PDB file of C-alpha atoms in Angstrom:
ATOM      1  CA  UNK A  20       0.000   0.000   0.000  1.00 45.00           C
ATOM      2  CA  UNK A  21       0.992   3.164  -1.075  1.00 43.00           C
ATOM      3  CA  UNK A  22      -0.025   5.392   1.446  1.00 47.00           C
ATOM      4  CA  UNK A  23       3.260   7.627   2.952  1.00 54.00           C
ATOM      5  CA  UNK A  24       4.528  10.496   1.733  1.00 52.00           C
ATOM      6  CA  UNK A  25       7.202  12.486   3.132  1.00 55.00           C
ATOM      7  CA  UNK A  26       9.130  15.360   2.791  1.00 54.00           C
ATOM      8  CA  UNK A  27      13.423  14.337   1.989  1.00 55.00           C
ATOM      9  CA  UNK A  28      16.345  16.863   3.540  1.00 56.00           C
ATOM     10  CA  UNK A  29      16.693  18.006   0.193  1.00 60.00           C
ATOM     11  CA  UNK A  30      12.638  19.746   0.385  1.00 59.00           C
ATOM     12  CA  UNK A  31      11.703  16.384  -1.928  1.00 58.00           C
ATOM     13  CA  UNK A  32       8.069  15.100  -1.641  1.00 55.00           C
ATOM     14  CA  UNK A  33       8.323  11.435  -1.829  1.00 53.00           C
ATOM     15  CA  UNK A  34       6.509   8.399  -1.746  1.00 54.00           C
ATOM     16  CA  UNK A  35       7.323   5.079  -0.127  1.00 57.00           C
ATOM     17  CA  UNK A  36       5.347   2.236   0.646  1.00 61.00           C
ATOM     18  CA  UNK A  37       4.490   0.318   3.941  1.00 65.00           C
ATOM     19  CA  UNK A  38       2.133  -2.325   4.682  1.00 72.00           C
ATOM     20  CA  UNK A  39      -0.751  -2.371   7.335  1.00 83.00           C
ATOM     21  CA  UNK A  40      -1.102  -5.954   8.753  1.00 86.00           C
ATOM     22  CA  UNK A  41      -3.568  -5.736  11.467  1.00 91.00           C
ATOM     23  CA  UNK A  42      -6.019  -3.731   8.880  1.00 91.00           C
ATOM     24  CA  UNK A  43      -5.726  -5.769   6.482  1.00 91.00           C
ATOM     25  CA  UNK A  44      -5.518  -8.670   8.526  1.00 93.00           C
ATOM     26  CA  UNK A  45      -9.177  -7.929   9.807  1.00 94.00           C
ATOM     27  CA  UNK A  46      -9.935  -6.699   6.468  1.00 94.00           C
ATOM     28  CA  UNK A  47      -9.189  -9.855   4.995  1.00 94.00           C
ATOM     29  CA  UNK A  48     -11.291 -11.700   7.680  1.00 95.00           C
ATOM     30  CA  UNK A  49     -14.760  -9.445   6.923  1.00 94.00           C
ATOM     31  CA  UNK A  50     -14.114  -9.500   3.452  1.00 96.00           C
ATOM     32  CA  UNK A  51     -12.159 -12.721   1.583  1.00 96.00           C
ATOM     33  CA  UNK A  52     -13.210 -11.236  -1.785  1.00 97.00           C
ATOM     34  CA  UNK A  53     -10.654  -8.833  -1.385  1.00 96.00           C
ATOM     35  CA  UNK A  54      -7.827 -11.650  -1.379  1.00 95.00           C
ATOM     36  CA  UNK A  55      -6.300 -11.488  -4.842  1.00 95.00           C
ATOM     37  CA  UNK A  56      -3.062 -13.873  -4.083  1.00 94.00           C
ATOM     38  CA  UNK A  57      -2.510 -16.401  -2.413  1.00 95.00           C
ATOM     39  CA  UNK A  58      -0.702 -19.673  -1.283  1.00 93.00           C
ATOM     40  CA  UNK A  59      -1.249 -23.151   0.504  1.00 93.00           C
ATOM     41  CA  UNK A  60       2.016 -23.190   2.573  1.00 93.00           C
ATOM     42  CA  UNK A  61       3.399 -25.031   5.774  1.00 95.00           C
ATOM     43  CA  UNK A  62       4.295 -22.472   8.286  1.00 94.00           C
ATOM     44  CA  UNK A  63       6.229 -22.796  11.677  1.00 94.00           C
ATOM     45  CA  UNK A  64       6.621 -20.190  13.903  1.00 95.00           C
ATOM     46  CA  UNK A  65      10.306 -20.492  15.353  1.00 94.00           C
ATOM     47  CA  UNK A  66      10.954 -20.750  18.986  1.00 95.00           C
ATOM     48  CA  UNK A  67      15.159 -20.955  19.401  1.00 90.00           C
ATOM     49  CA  UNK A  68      17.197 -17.925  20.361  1.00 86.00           C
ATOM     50  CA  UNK A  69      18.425 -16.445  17.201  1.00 89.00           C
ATOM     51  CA  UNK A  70      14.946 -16.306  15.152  1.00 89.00           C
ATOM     52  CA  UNK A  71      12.414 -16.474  17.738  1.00 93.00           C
ATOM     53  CA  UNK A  72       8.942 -15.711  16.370  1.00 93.00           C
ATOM     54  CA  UNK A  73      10.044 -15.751  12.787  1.00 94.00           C
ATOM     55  CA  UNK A  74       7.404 -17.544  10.690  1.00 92.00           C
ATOM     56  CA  UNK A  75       8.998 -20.010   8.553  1.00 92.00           C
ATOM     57  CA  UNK A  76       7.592 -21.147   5.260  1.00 93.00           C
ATOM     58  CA  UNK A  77       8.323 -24.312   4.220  1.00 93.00           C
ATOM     59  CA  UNK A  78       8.097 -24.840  -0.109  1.00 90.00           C
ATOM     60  CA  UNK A  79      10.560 -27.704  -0.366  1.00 92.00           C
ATOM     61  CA  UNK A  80       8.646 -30.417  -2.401  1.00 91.00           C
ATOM     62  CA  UNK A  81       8.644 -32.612   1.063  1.00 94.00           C
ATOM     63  CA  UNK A  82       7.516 -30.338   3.181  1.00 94.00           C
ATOM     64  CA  UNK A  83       4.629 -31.609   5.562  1.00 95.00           C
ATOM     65  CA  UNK A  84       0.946 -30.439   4.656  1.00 96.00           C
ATOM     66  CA  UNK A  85       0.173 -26.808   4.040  1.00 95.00           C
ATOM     67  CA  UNK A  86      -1.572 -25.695   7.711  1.00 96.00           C
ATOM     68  CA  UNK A  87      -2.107 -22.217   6.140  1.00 93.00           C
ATOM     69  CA  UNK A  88      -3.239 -19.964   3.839  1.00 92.00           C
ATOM     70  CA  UNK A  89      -0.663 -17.211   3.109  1.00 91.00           C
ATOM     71  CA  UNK A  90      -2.734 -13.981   1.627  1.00 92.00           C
ATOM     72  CA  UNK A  91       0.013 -12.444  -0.438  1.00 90.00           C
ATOM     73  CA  UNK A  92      -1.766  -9.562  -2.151  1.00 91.00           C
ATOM     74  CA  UNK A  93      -5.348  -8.115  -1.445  1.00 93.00           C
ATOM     75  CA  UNK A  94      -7.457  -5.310  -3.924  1.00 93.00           C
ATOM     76  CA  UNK A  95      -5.811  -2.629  -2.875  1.00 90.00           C
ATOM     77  CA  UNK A  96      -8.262  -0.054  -3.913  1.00 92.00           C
ATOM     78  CA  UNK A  97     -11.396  -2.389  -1.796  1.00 94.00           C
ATOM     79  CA  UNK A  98      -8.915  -2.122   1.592  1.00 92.00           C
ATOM     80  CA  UNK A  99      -8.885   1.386   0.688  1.00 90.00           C
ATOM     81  CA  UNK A 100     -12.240   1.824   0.315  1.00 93.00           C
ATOM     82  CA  UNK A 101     -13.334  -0.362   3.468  1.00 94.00           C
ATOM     83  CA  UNK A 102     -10.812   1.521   5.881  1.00 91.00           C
ATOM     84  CA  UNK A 103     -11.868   4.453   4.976  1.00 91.00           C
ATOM     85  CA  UNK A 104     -15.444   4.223   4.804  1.00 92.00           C
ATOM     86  CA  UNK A 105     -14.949   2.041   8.311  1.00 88.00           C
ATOM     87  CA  UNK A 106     -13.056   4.727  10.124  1.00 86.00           C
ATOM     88  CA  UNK A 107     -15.282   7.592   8.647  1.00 89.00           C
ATOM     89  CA  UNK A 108     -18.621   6.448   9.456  1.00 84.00           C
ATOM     90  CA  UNK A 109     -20.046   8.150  12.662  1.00 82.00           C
ATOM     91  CA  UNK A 110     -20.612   6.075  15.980  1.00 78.00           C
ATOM     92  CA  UNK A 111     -24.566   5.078  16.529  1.00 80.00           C
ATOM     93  CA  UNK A 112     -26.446   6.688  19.302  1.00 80.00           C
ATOM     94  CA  UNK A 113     -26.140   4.002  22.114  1.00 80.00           C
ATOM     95  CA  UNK A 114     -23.672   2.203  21.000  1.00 80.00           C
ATOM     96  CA  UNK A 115     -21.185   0.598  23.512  1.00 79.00           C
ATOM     97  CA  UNK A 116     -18.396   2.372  21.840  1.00 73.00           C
ATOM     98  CA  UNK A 117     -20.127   5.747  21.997  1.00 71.00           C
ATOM     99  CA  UNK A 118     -19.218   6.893  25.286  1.00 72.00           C
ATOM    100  CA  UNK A 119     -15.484   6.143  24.195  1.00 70.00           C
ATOM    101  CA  UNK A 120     -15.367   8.290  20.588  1.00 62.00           C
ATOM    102  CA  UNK A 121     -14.914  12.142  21.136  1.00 65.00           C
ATOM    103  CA  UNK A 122     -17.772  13.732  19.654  1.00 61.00           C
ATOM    104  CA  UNK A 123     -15.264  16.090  18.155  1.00 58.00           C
ATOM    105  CA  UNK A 124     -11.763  15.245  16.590  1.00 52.00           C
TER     106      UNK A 124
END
């Protein structure tokens, strides 16, 4: 996702990307049509010293059984659209989460 932009030393305006896991994590979750790659893989999550809570994926031909679904690229003009719309519609009257929103930002 393309969605930084930032000013250089030199007084450059430039863009770089960086990903948003969690959102599209959950994003991914509510909506699988947005899912436009992906992979049957067999994942570990390492537990020694040197790469503790790496995830390793396994592709060698014997590898055990895939045990996940990797998502490798979603539609990124739908996660757009969702997070936006999502984080831009108003709080309902009596909602549990109204008493924690600001009624101003």
């Amino acid at each position: 996702m393309r969605v930084c932009r930032c000013e250089t030393w030199t007084g450059t305006l430039v863009a770089f990307p960086y990903d948003l896991p969690d959102p599209v994590a959950m994003a991914v979750a509510l909506k699988p049509e947005l899912i436009t790659e992906q992979e049957q893989a067999h994942v570990e999550i390492s537990l020694t010293d040197d790469t503790r809570g790496q995830m390793i994926i396994d592709r060698r031909v014997s590898a055990p059984a895939s045990n996940l679904t990797l998502v490798r690229r979603v539609d990124e003009s739908g996660f757009k659209k969702l997070l936006f719309d999502t984080v831009t519609t108003p709080v309902p009257d009596g909602s549990p989460l109204a008493d924690a929103v600001p009624s101003t930002l």
